[in-house]
PDB file of C-alpha atoms in Angstrom:
ATOM      1  CA  MET X   1      17.875 -26.198 -10.332  1.00 38.00           C
ATOM      2  CA  ALA X   2      15.951 -28.080  -7.381  1.00 40.00           C
ATOM      3  CA  ALA X   3      12.565 -27.320  -7.809  1.00 38.00           C
ATOM      4  CA  SER X   4      11.687 -27.372  -3.847  1.00 42.00           C
ATOM      5  CA  SER X   5      13.560 -24.323  -3.339  1.00 48.00           C
ATOM      6  CA  LEU X   6      12.071 -22.636  -6.377  1.00 50.00           C
ATOM      7  CA  GLY X   7      10.722 -19.930  -4.228  1.00 50.00           C
ATOM      8  CA  GLN X   8      13.971 -18.933  -3.022  1.00 49.00           C
ATOM      9  CA  THR X   9      15.859 -19.362  -6.238  1.00 45.00           C
ATOM     10  CA  THR X  10      13.562 -16.980  -8.225  1.00 56.00           C
ATOM     11  CA  GLU X  11      14.154 -14.500  -5.634  1.00 67.00           C
ATOM     12  CA  ILE X  12      17.415 -12.168  -5.777  1.00 72.00           C
ATOM     13  CA  ASN X  13      18.829 -11.079  -2.571  1.00 73.00           C
ATOM     14  CA  TRP X  14      19.900  -7.608  -1.913  1.00 78.00           C
ATOM     15  CA  ASP X  15      23.523  -7.989  -1.794  1.00 80.00           C
ATOM     16  CA  LYS X  16      23.205  -9.049  -5.465  1.00 81.00           C
ATOM     17  CA  LEU X  17      21.576  -5.868  -6.685  1.00 83.00           C
ATOM     18  CA  ASP X  18      23.202  -2.796  -8.335  1.00 86.00           C
ATOM     19  CA  LYS X  19      21.854  -0.362  -5.973  1.00 85.00           C
ATOM     20  CA  THR X  20      22.350   2.862  -7.637  1.00 86.00           C
ATOM     21  CA  LYS X  21      20.378   1.116 -10.951  1.00 87.00           C
ATOM     22  CA  PHE X  22      17.666  -0.340  -8.639  1.00 86.00           C
ATOM     23  CA  TYR X  23      16.741   3.048  -7.064  1.00 86.00           C
ATOM     24  CA  VAL X  24      16.839   5.226 -10.160  1.00 85.00           C
ATOM     25  CA  VAL X  25      15.133   2.804 -12.404  1.00 87.00           C
ATOM     26  CA  GLY X  26      12.766   1.940  -9.946  1.00 85.00           C
ATOM     27  CA  ALA X  27      11.664   5.686  -9.236  1.00 83.00           C
ATOM     28  CA  GLY X  28      10.649   5.621 -13.049  1.00 85.00           C
ATOM     29  CA  ILE X  29       8.736   2.183 -12.672  1.00 85.00           C
ATOM     30  CA  PHE X  30       6.979   2.974  -9.732  1.00 81.00           C
ATOM     31  CA  THR X  31       5.753   6.392 -10.817  1.00 84.00           C
ATOM     32  CA  GLY X  32       4.640   4.793 -13.738  1.00 85.00           C
ATOM     33  CA  VAL X  33       2.526   2.516 -11.827  1.00 83.00           C
ATOM     34  CA  THR X  34       1.231   5.109  -9.368  1.00 84.00           C
ATOM     35  CA  VAL X  35      -0.065   7.182 -12.208  1.00 87.00           C
ATOM     36  CA  ALA X  36      -2.177   4.334 -13.390  1.00 85.00           C
ATOM     37  CA  LEU X  37      -3.788   3.303 -10.040  1.00 83.00           C
ATOM     38  CA  TYR X  38      -3.858   6.606  -8.473  1.00 89.00           C
ATOM     39  CA  PRO X  39      -7.557   7.324  -9.233  1.00 91.00           C
ATOM     40  CA  MET X  40      -8.753   3.968  -7.446  1.00 86.00           C
ATOM     41  CA  SER X  41      -7.241   6.062  -4.176  1.00 86.00           C
ATOM     42  CA  VAL X  42      -9.315   9.078  -4.867  1.00 89.00           C
ATOM     43  CA  ILE X  43     -12.382   7.099  -5.140  1.00 88.00           C
ATOM     44  CA  LYS X  44     -11.675   5.038  -2.164  1.00 83.00           C
ATOM     45  CA  THR X  45     -10.869   8.015   0.104  1.00 84.00           C
ATOM     46  CA  ARG X  46     -13.945   9.800  -0.921  1.00 85.00           C
ATOM     47  CA  LEU X  47     -16.384   6.994  -0.252  1.00 83.00           C
ATOM     48  CA  GLN X  48     -14.501   6.437   3.472  1.00 80.00           C
ATOM     49  CA  VAL X  49     -15.229  10.131   4.099  1.00 80.00           C
ATOM     50  CA  ALA X  50     -18.808  10.340   2.797  1.00 75.00           C
ATOM     51  CA  THR X  51     -21.540  11.092   5.553  1.00 72.00           C
ATOM     52  CA  LYS X  52     -25.060   9.751   5.577  1.00 67.00           C
ATOM     53  CA  ASP X  53     -26.205  12.726   3.591  1.00 66.00           C
ATOM     54  CA  THR X  54     -23.868  12.529   0.807  1.00 67.00           C
ATOM     55  CA  VAL X  55     -25.699  11.741  -2.674  1.00 60.00           C
ATOM     56  CA  GLU X  56     -22.653   9.898  -4.189  1.00 66.00           C
ATOM     57  CA  LYS X  57     -22.262   6.520  -2.014  1.00 67.00           C
ATOM     58  CA  SER X  58     -20.721   4.103  -4.769  1.00 79.00           C
ATOM     59  CA  ALA X  59     -17.898   3.795  -6.878  1.00 82.00           C
ATOM     60  CA  SER X  60     -19.884   4.494 -10.130  1.00 87.00           C
ATOM     61  CA  SER X  61     -21.614   7.520  -8.699  1.00 88.00           C
ATOM     62  CA  VAL X  62     -18.096   8.940  -7.140  1.00 87.00           C
ATOM     63  CA  ILE X  63     -16.536   8.540 -10.624  1.00 90.00           C
ATOM     64  CA  ARG X  64     -19.490  10.212 -12.276  1.00 90.00           C
ATOM     65  CA  GLY X  65     -19.415  13.122  -9.651  1.00 88.00           C
ATOM     66  CA  ILE X  66     -15.665  13.831 -10.348  1.00 90.00           C
ATOM     67  CA  LEU X  67     -15.829  13.510 -13.953  1.00 93.00           C
ATOM     68  CA  LYS X  68     -18.869  16.265 -13.972  1.00 91.00           C
ATOM     69  CA  THR X  69     -17.154  18.641 -11.955  1.00 89.00           C
ATOM     70  CA  ASP X  70     -13.582  18.497 -12.738  1.00 89.00           C
ATOM     71  CA  GLY X  71     -12.900  16.082 -15.385  1.00 93.00           C
ATOM     72  CA  VAL X  72     -10.432  13.569 -15.842  1.00 93.00           C
ATOM     73  CA  PRO X  73      -7.946  15.782 -13.703  1.00 92.00           C
ATOM     74  CA  GLY X  74     -10.251  15.234 -10.961  1.00 90.00           C
ATOM     75  CA  LEU X  75      -9.195  11.655 -10.465  1.00 92.00           C
ATOM     76  CA  TYR X  76      -5.599  12.815  -9.694  1.00 92.00           C
ATOM     77  CA  ARG X  77      -6.127  15.440  -7.089  1.00 89.00           C
ATOM     78  CA  GLY X  78      -3.224  15.365  -4.817  1.00 88.00           C
ATOM     79  CA  PHE X  79      -1.143  13.474  -7.181  1.00 90.00           C
ATOM     80  CA  GLY X  80       1.648  15.921  -7.495  1.00 87.00           C
ATOM     81  CA  THR X  81       2.145  15.786  -3.445  1.00 86.00           C
ATOM     82  CA  VAL X  82       2.023  11.899  -3.302  1.00 86.00           C
ATOM     83  CA  VAL X  83       4.677  11.409  -6.293  1.00 85.00           C
ATOM     84  CA  THR X  84       6.913  14.024  -4.488  1.00 84.00           C
ATOM     85  CA  GLY X  85       7.007  12.111  -1.295  1.00 84.00           C
ATOM     86  CA  ALA X  86       6.881   8.775  -2.956  1.00 80.00           C
ATOM     87  CA  ILE X  87      10.483   8.498  -3.871  1.00 79.00           C
ATOM     88  CA  PRO X  88      12.044   8.954  -0.542  1.00 85.00           C
ATOM     89  CA  THR X  89       9.250   6.793   1.137  1.00 87.00           C
ATOM     90  CA  ARG X  90       9.874   3.988  -1.588  1.00 83.00           C
ATOM     91  CA  ILE X  91      13.817   4.266  -1.080  1.00 85.00           C
ATOM     92  CA  ILE X  92      13.474   3.944   2.594  1.00 89.00           C
ATOM     93  CA  PHE X  93      10.658   0.974   2.382  1.00 88.00           C
ATOM     94  CA  LEU X  94      12.463  -1.123  -0.037  1.00 86.00           C
ATOM     95  CA  THR X  95      16.127  -0.999   1.700  1.00 88.00           C
ATOM     96  CA  ALA X  96      14.270  -1.809   5.020  1.00 91.00           C
ATOM     97  CA  LEU X  97      12.321  -4.480   3.291  1.00 90.00           C
ATOM     98  CA  GLU X  98      15.355  -6.120   1.389  1.00 87.00           C
ATOM     99  CA  THR X  99      17.706  -5.795   4.312  1.00 89.00           C
ATOM    100  CA  THR X 100      15.053  -6.999   6.975  1.00 92.00           C
ATOM    101  CA  LYS X 101      14.183 -10.082   4.874  1.00 89.00           C
ATOM    102  CA  ALA X 102      17.484 -11.561   4.335  1.00 85.00           C
ATOM    103  CA  ALA X 103      18.034 -11.310   8.242  1.00 90.00           C
ATOM    104  CA  ALA X 104      14.378 -12.758   9.158  1.00 92.00           C
ATOM    105  CA  PHE X 105      15.267 -15.656   6.807  1.00 89.00           C
ATOM    106  CA  LYS X 106      18.124 -16.505   8.763  1.00 89.00           C
ATOM    107  CA  MET X 107      16.277 -16.016  12.072  1.00 91.00           C
ATOM    108  CA  VAL X 108      13.591 -18.756  11.155  1.00 90.00           C
ATOM    109  CA  GLU X 109      15.721 -21.048   9.679  1.00 88.00           C
ATOM    110  CA  PRO X 110      16.667 -22.990  12.466  1.00 89.00           C
ATOM    111  CA  PHE X 111      12.846 -23.627  13.480  1.00 88.00           C
ATOM    112  CA  LYS X 112      12.674 -25.899  10.510  1.00 85.00           C
ATOM    113  CA  PHE X 113       9.327 -24.585   9.768  1.00 88.00           C
ATOM    114  CA  SER X 114       7.839 -25.534   6.088  1.00 88.00           C
ATOM    115  CA  GLU X 115       9.144 -23.441   3.407  1.00 84.00           C
ATOM    116  CA  PRO X 116       5.587 -21.539   2.724  1.00 86.00           C
ATOM    117  CA  SER X 117       5.713 -20.762   6.751  1.00 89.00           C
ATOM    118  CA  GLN X 118       9.432 -19.758   6.637  1.00 89.00           C
ATOM    119  CA  ALA X 119       8.422 -17.262   3.678  1.00 88.00           C
ATOM    120  CA  ALA X 120       5.201 -16.130   5.489  1.00 91.00           C
ATOM    121  CA  LEU X 121       7.280 -15.406   8.969  1.00 93.00           C
ATOM    122  CA  ALA X 122      10.451 -14.047   7.150  1.00 92.00           C
ATOM    123  CA  ASN X 123       8.410 -11.805   4.656  1.00 92.00           C
ATOM    124  CA  GLY X 124       5.737 -10.558   7.164  1.00 93.00           C
ATOM    125  CA  ILE X 125       8.398  -9.217   9.452  1.00 94.00           C
ATOM    126  CA  ALA X 126      10.390  -7.513   6.581  1.00 93.00           C
ATOM    127  CA  GLY X 127       6.938  -5.940   5.474  1.00 92.00           C
ATOM    128  CA  MET X 128       6.076  -4.704   8.885  1.00 92.00           C
ATOM    129  CA  SER X 129       9.634  -3.202   9.547  1.00 92.00           C
ATOM    130  CA  ALA X 130       9.789  -1.434   6.264  1.00 92.00           C
ATOM    131  CA  SER X 131       6.227   0.044   6.788  1.00 90.00           C
ATOM    132  CA  LEU X 132       7.441   0.890  10.322  1.00 90.00           C
ATOM    133  CA  CYS X 133      10.464   2.786   8.808  1.00 90.00           C
ATOM    134  CA  SER X 134       8.722   4.755   5.882  1.00 89.00           C
ATOM    135  CA  GLN X 135       5.671   6.057   8.338  1.00 87.00           C
ATOM    136  CA  ALA X 136       7.678   9.158   9.128  1.00 84.00           C
ATOM    137  CA  VAL X 137       8.014  10.333   5.876  1.00 86.00           C
ATOM    138  CA  PHE X 138       4.628   8.847   4.256  1.00 86.00           C
ATOM    139  CA  VAL X 139       2.020   9.884   6.924  1.00 87.00           C
ATOM    140  CA  PRO X 140       2.500  13.796   6.066  1.00 90.00           C
ATOM    141  CA  ILE X 141       2.337  12.943   2.597  1.00 89.00           C
ATOM    142  CA  ASP X 142      -0.709  11.163   3.037  1.00 86.00           C
ATOM    143  CA  VAL X 143      -2.387  13.722   5.266  1.00 88.00           C
ATOM    144  CA  ILE X 144      -2.110  16.591   2.382  1.00 90.00           C
ATOM    145  CA  SER X 145      -3.045  14.458  -0.544  1.00 89.00           C
ATOM    146  CA  GLN X 146      -5.913  13.162   1.148  1.00 86.00           C
ATOM    147  CA  LYS X 147      -7.171  16.718   1.879  1.00 88.00           C
ATOM    148  CA  LEU X 148      -6.613  17.368  -1.751  1.00 89.00           C
ATOM    149  CA  MET X 149      -8.710  14.480  -2.819  1.00 88.00           C
ATOM    150  CA  VAL X 150     -11.717  15.298  -0.835  1.00 84.00           C
ATOM    151  CA  GLN X 151     -11.502  18.895  -1.118  1.00 83.00           C
ATOM    152  CA  GLY X 152     -15.257  20.461  -1.940  1.00 77.00           C
ATOM    153  CA  TYR X 153     -16.452  17.195  -1.333  1.00 73.00           C
ATOM    154  CA  SER X 154     -19.260  16.338   1.291  1.00 66.00           C
ATOM    155  CA  GLY X 155     -18.536  19.691   2.930  1.00 69.00           C
ATOM    156  CA  HIS X 156     -14.671  19.487   3.171  1.00 77.00           C
ATOM    157  CA  GLU X 157     -12.656  22.833   2.842  1.00 82.00           C
ATOM    158  CA  LYS X 158     -10.837  23.590  -0.374  1.00 85.00           C
ATOM    159  CA  TYR X 159      -7.239  24.221  -1.014  1.00 88.00           C
ATOM    160  CA  ASN X 160      -5.342  25.885  -3.808  1.00 87.00           C
ATOM    161  CA  GLY X 161      -2.655  22.954  -3.933  1.00 86.00           C
ATOM    162  CA  GLY X 162      -0.399  20.963  -1.688  1.00 88.00           C
ATOM    163  CA  LEU X 163       1.343  23.913  -0.447  1.00 90.00           C
ATOM    164  CA  ASP X 164      -1.736  25.815   0.625  1.00 92.00           C
ATOM    165  CA  VAL X 165      -2.670  22.570   2.507  1.00 91.00           C
ATOM    166  CA  ALA X 166       0.724  22.456   4.545  1.00 92.00           C
ATOM    167  CA  ARG X 167       0.246  26.260   5.418  1.00 93.00           C
ATOM    168  CA  LYS X 168      -3.085  25.804   6.894  1.00 91.00           C
ATOM    169  CA  ILE X 169      -2.133  22.778   8.709  1.00 90.00           C
ATOM    170  CA  ILE X 170       0.826  24.397  10.251  1.00 93.00           C
ATOM    171  CA  ARG X 171      -1.394  27.525  11.049  1.00 91.00           C
ATOM    172  CA  THR X 172      -3.852  25.453  13.087  1.00 88.00           C
ATOM    173  CA  ASP X 173      -2.249  22.454  14.301  1.00 87.00           C
ATOM    174  CA  GLY X 174       1.657  23.043  13.847  1.00 90.00           C
ATOM    175  CA  ILE X 175       3.821  20.268  12.806  1.00 90.00           C
ATOM    176  CA  ARG X 176       2.025  17.807  15.017  1.00 89.00           C
ATOM    177  CA  GLY X 177      -0.883  18.493  12.473  1.00 87.00           C
ATOM    178  CA  PHE X 178       0.846  16.421   9.729  1.00 89.00           C
ATOM    179  CA  TYR X 179       0.765  13.194  11.819  1.00 88.00           C
ATOM    180  CA  ARG X 180      -3.012  13.259  12.365  1.00 80.00           C
ATOM    181  CA  GLY X 181      -3.873   9.445  12.582  1.00 75.00           C
ATOM    182  CA  PHE X 182       0.019   8.569  12.793  1.00 84.00           C
ATOM    183  CA  GLY X 183      -0.926   5.893  15.530  1.00 81.00           C
ATOM    184  CA  LEU X 184      -3.811   4.352  13.251  1.00 76.00           C
ATOM    185  CA  SER X 185      -1.451   4.624  10.125  1.00 79.00           C
ATOM    186  CA  VAL X 186       0.832   2.459  11.960  1.00 84.00           C
ATOM    187  CA  MET X 187      -1.554   0.360  12.953  1.00 79.00           C
ATOM    188  CA  THR X 188      -3.074   0.086   9.535  1.00 77.00           C
ATOM    189  CA  TYR X 189      -0.146   0.121   7.254  1.00 82.00           C
ATOM    190  CA  SER X 190       2.069  -1.972   9.414  1.00 88.00           C
ATOM    191  CA  PRO X 191       0.175  -5.057   9.725  1.00 86.00           C
ATOM    192  CA  SER X 192      -1.390  -4.514   5.962  1.00 86.00           C
ATOM    193  CA  SER X 193       2.420  -4.714   4.787  1.00 90.00           C
ATOM    194  CA  ALA X 194       2.982  -7.565   7.002  1.00 92.00           C
ATOM    195  CA  VAL X 195       0.033  -9.273   5.842  1.00 91.00           C
ATOM    196  CA  TRP X 196       0.585  -8.646   2.187  1.00 91.00           C
ATOM    197  CA  TRP X 197       4.420  -9.496   1.953  1.00 92.00           C
ATOM    198  CA  ALA X 198       3.624 -12.814   4.229  1.00 93.00           C
ATOM    199  CA  SER X 199       0.680 -13.552   2.118  1.00 91.00           C
ATOM    200  CA  TYR X 200       2.824 -13.250  -1.177  1.00 91.00           C
ATOM    201  CA  GLY X 201       5.830 -14.849   0.147  1.00 88.00           C
ATOM    202  CA  SER X 202       3.972 -17.969   1.112  1.00 91.00           C
ATOM    203  CA  SER X 203       1.335 -18.196  -1.667  1.00 90.00           C
ATOM    204  CA  GLN X 204       4.283 -18.261  -4.253  1.00 87.00           C
ATOM    205  CA  ARG X 205       5.673 -21.495  -2.756  1.00 87.00           C
ATOM    206  CA  ILE X 206       2.116 -23.060  -2.305  1.00 90.00           C
ATOM    207  CA  ILE X 207       1.672 -22.072  -6.053  1.00 90.00           C
ATOM    208  CA  TRP X 208       4.770 -23.743  -7.311  1.00 87.00           C
ATOM    209  CA  ARG X 209       3.756 -26.955  -5.746  1.00 85.00           C
ATOM    210  CA  LEU X 210       0.208 -26.977  -6.988  1.00 87.00           C
ATOM    211  CA  ILE X 211       1.854 -26.538 -10.385  1.00 84.00           C
ATOM    212  CA  GLY X 212       4.042 -29.476 -10.199  1.00 74.00           C
ATOM    213  CA  GLN X 213       7.133 -27.477  -9.261  1.00 65.00           C
ATOM    214  CA  GLY X 214       7.364 -28.820  -5.504  1.00 53.00           C
ATOM    215  CA  THR X 215       9.173 -31.660  -5.594  1.00 46.00           C
ATOM    216  CA  ASP X 216      13.154 -32.558  -5.252  1.00 49.00           C
ATOM    217  CA  ARG X 217      13.577 -33.329  -8.649  1.00 47.00           C
ATOM    218  CA  GLU X 218      16.289 -31.785 -10.925  1.00 55.00           C
ATOM    219  CA  GLY X 219      15.348 -30.160 -14.337  1.00 55.00           C
ATOM    220  CA  ALA X 220      14.786 -27.274 -16.235  1.00 60.00           C
ATOM    221  CA  GLY X 221      13.459 -24.113 -14.360  1.00 68.00           C
ATOM    222  CA  PRO X 222      10.516 -22.667 -15.018  1.00 78.00           C
ATOM    223  CA  SER X 223       9.824 -20.072 -18.177  1.00 81.00           C
ATOM    224  CA  GLU X 224      10.005 -16.409 -17.648  1.00 82.00           C
ATOM    225  CA  SER X 225       6.313 -16.190 -18.331  1.00 86.00           C
ATOM    226  CA  THR X 226       5.512 -18.974 -15.786  1.00 87.00           C
ATOM    227  CA  ILE X 227       7.592 -17.096 -13.340  1.00 86.00           C
ATOM    228  CA  MET X 228       5.595 -13.681 -13.782  1.00 88.00           C
ATOM    229  CA  LEU X 229       2.342 -15.679 -13.772  1.00 90.00           C
ATOM    230  CA  VAL X 230       3.004 -17.109 -10.447  1.00 89.00           C
ATOM    231  CA  GLN X 231       4.436 -13.750  -8.959  1.00 88.00           C
ATOM    232  CA  ALA X 232       1.308 -11.866 -10.313  1.00 89.00           C
ATOM    233  CA  THR X 233      -0.907 -14.578  -8.847  1.00 90.00           C
ATOM    234  CA  GLY X 234       0.783 -14.125  -5.561  1.00 89.00           C
ATOM    235  CA  GLY X 235       0.132 -10.325  -5.794  1.00 88.00           C
ATOM    236  CA  ILE X 236      -3.502 -10.504  -6.283  1.00 87.00           C
ATOM    237  CA  ILE X 237      -3.701 -13.173  -3.518  1.00 88.00           C
ATOM    238  CA  ALA X 238      -1.957 -10.764  -1.190  1.00 89.00           C
ATOM    239  CA  GLY X 239      -3.446  -7.595  -2.002  1.00 85.00           C
ATOM    240  CA  ALA X 240      -6.945  -9.330  -1.595  1.00 84.00           C
ATOM    241  CA  THR X 241      -6.279 -10.590   1.807  1.00 87.00           C
ATOM    242  CA  ALA X 242      -4.656  -7.516   3.172  1.00 86.00           C
ATOM    243  CA  SER X 243      -7.330  -5.228   1.915  1.00 84.00           C
ATOM    244  CA  CYS X 244     -10.142  -7.327   3.467  1.00 83.00           C
ATOM    245  CA  ILE X 245      -8.207  -7.343   7.071  1.00 84.00           C
ATOM    246  CA  THR X 246      -7.266  -3.663   7.088  1.00 82.00           C
ATOM    247  CA  THR X 247     -10.042  -1.692   5.452  1.00 84.00           C
ATOM    248  CA  PRO X 248     -11.715  -1.012   8.784  1.00 86.00           C
ATOM    249  CA  LEU X 249      -8.784   0.680  10.431  1.00 83.00           C
ATOM    250  CA  ASP X 250      -7.990   2.487   7.211  1.00 83.00           C
ATOM    251  CA  THR X 251     -11.518   4.028   6.802  1.00 84.00           C
ATOM    252  CA  ILE X 252     -11.142   5.511  10.562  1.00 85.00           C
ATOM    253  CA  LYS X 253      -7.690   6.780   9.701  1.00 82.00           C
ATOM    254  CA  THR X 254      -8.684   8.525   6.614  1.00 81.00           C
ATOM    255  CA  ARG X 255     -11.713  10.018   8.106  1.00 82.00           C
ATOM    256  CA  LEU X 256      -9.583  11.448  10.803  1.00 81.00           C
ATOM    257  CA  GLN X 257      -6.562  12.944   8.916  1.00 75.00           C
ATOM    258  CA  VAL X 258      -9.389  15.048   6.528  1.00 77.00           C
ATOM    259  CA  MET X 259     -11.084  16.578   9.374  1.00 72.00           C
ATOM    260  CA  SER X 260     -11.081  20.211   9.582  1.00 65.00           C
ATOM    261  CA  LEU X 261     -10.313  21.840  12.851  1.00 55.00           C
ATOM    262  CA  GLU X 262     -13.862  22.859  13.529  1.00 54.00           C
ATOM    263  CA  ARG X 263     -15.004  19.239  12.962  1.00 63.00           C
ATOM    264  CA  ARG X 264     -12.374  17.365  14.989  1.00 66.00           C
ATOM    265  CA  SER X 265     -13.311  14.222  16.770  1.00 73.00           C
ATOM    266  CA  SER X 266     -11.404  11.287  18.241  1.00 78.00           C
ATOM    267  CA  ALA X 267     -11.058   8.017  17.078  1.00 80.00           C
ATOM    268  CA  ARG X 268     -13.720   6.779  19.288  1.00 85.00           C
ATOM    269  CA  GLN X 269     -16.048   9.475  18.006  1.00 87.00           C
ATOM    270  CA  VAL X 270     -15.340   8.251  14.479  1.00 85.00           C
ATOM    271  CA  VAL X 271     -15.999   4.672  15.456  1.00 86.00           C
ATOM    272  CA  LYS X 272     -19.465   5.509  17.115  1.00 88.00           C
ATOM    273  CA  SER X 273     -20.429   7.939  14.199  1.00 85.00           C
ATOM    274  CA  LEU X 274     -19.602   4.989  11.255  1.00 84.00           C
ATOM    275  CA  ILE X 275     -21.781   2.448  13.483  1.00 87.00           C
ATOM    276  CA  LYS X 276     -24.685   4.987  13.994  1.00 86.00           C
ATOM    277  CA  ASP X 277     -24.652   5.933  10.341  1.00 82.00           C
ATOM    278  CA  ASP X 278     -24.445   2.534   8.779  1.00 81.00           C
ATOM    279  CA  GLY X 279     -23.816   0.175  11.341  1.00 84.00           C
ATOM    280  CA  TRP X 280     -20.734  -2.269  11.174  1.00 82.00           C
ATOM    281  CA  THR X 281     -20.606  -2.206   7.336  1.00 80.00           C
ATOM    282  CA  GLY X 282     -19.850   1.447   7.450  1.00 81.00           C
ATOM    283  CA  PHE X 283     -16.035   0.176   8.526  1.00 84.00           C
ATOM    284  CA  TYR X 284     -15.903  -1.290   4.960  1.00 83.00           C
ATOM    285  CA  ARG X 285     -16.695   1.819   2.924  1.00 79.00           C
ATOM    286  CA  GLY X 286     -14.790   2.093   0.109  1.00 75.00           C
ATOM    287  CA  LEU X 287     -13.606  -1.958   0.301  1.00 80.00           C
ATOM    288  CA  GLY X 288     -14.537  -2.454  -3.297  1.00 78.00           C
ATOM    289  CA  PRO X 289     -11.980   0.300  -4.688  1.00 77.00           C
ATOM    290  CA  ARG X 290      -9.440  -0.630  -1.985  1.00 77.00           C
ATOM    291  CA  PHE X 291      -9.901  -4.427  -2.954  1.00 79.00           C
ATOM    292  CA  PHE X 292      -9.256  -3.549  -6.608  1.00 78.00           C
ATOM    293  CA  SER X 293      -6.576  -1.172  -5.841  1.00 74.00           C
ATOM    294  CA  MET X 294      -4.524  -3.096  -3.680  1.00 77.00           C
ATOM    295  CA  SER X 295      -5.108  -6.304  -6.021  1.00 79.00           C
ATOM    296  CA  ALA X 296      -4.078  -4.491  -9.049  1.00 78.00           C
ATOM    297  CA  TRP X 297      -1.388  -2.634  -7.151  1.00 74.00           C
ATOM    298  CA  GLY X 298      -0.081  -5.804  -5.769  1.00 75.00           C
ATOM    299  CA  THR X 299       0.128  -7.352  -8.959  1.00 84.00           C
ATOM    300  CA  THR X 300       1.503  -4.626 -10.981  1.00 83.00           C
ATOM    301  CA  MET X 301       3.873  -3.512  -8.300  1.00 80.00           C
ATOM    302  CA  ILE X 302       5.291  -7.029  -7.737  1.00 84.00           C
ATOM    303  CA  LEU X 303       5.838  -7.689 -11.290  1.00 86.00           C
ATOM    304  CA  ALA X 304       7.503  -4.295 -11.759  1.00 85.00           C
ATOM    305  CA  TYR X 305       9.582  -5.100  -8.322  1.00 84.00           C
ATOM    306  CA  GLU X 306      10.805  -8.665  -9.505  1.00 85.00           C
ATOM    307  CA  TYR X 307      11.394  -7.309 -12.891  1.00 86.00           C
ATOM    308  CA  LEU X 308      13.260  -4.315 -11.508  1.00 86.00           C
ATOM    309  CA  LYS X 309      15.423  -6.834  -9.243  1.00 86.00           C
ATOM    310  CA  ARG X 310      16.063  -9.065 -12.150  1.00 84.00           C
ATOM    311  CA  LEU X 311      17.195  -5.794 -14.386  1.00 86.00           C
ATOM    312  CA  CYS X 312      19.681  -4.710 -11.468  1.00 86.00           C
ATOM    313  CA  ALA X 313      21.081  -8.152 -10.504  1.00 82.00           C
ATOM    314  CA  LYS X 314      24.791  -7.921 -10.727  1.00 73.00           C
ATOM    315  CA  ASP X 315      26.543 -10.276 -12.907  1.00 65.00           C
ATOM    316  CA  GLU X 316      28.151 -13.147 -11.361  1.00 53.00           C
TER     317      GLU X 316
END
């Protein structure tokens, strides 16, 4: 194979996949990944909603507090809601991602950009489009799960499961209550998804060149372990980049979504409160867990995702 196109030849296009197998096996694989990494989301969310009077202001203190009061199950508050909503959300996201990516590569090809630049543009467009398509399903799940994550913490209301949260939201705000912070969610997750996939697509190609696979010489293709190592490294780089860029918006969005009716504020008021309490560093509350979560999630997710595509590829 020509090594100059390794970034492309190690990818499997959407039209080469067995879709039924892709969705069924994918649901199991990504549920497993979510189980492993969900506690980081709980810790990150609690750090983001902590007030200046909250005792637990570090990731370690939050973990100790959760284990002391609720044990290990406390690290999985809201998990059932997330898993229930994750399947339709991922189906929408992955379908939009793959179909848009194929079209985006064709769109940028005439511009004769370098291969990493083409990959960044096409993957970025696909990532943003996929995120926009999945937000309608994801945001209500996000609102419910985050209320469960912070219940009883820093003065937040307690609930009796996801259905209880849903009933109270409908009673106080109607259907629109499920979409609190929707604009900020779009502003957070769409750019985050674009940055993640752009970073992943371009970093892969750069890494192939750095390890000597970027010339036009013919030869044996890379081993399976080498491909996985490059993909994992790309996932780490993508997660780190996206978390650093989008954490401020994520902090504001999270605070808006978990507020009760009595404590309701606008995005502007949340910003003022963060600056007043902690200065500009307040926008980066939960950066450590978010950084770790997005990097770890990026690595495991992309390895699972690329493995799934290889597993579901149709025989030529």
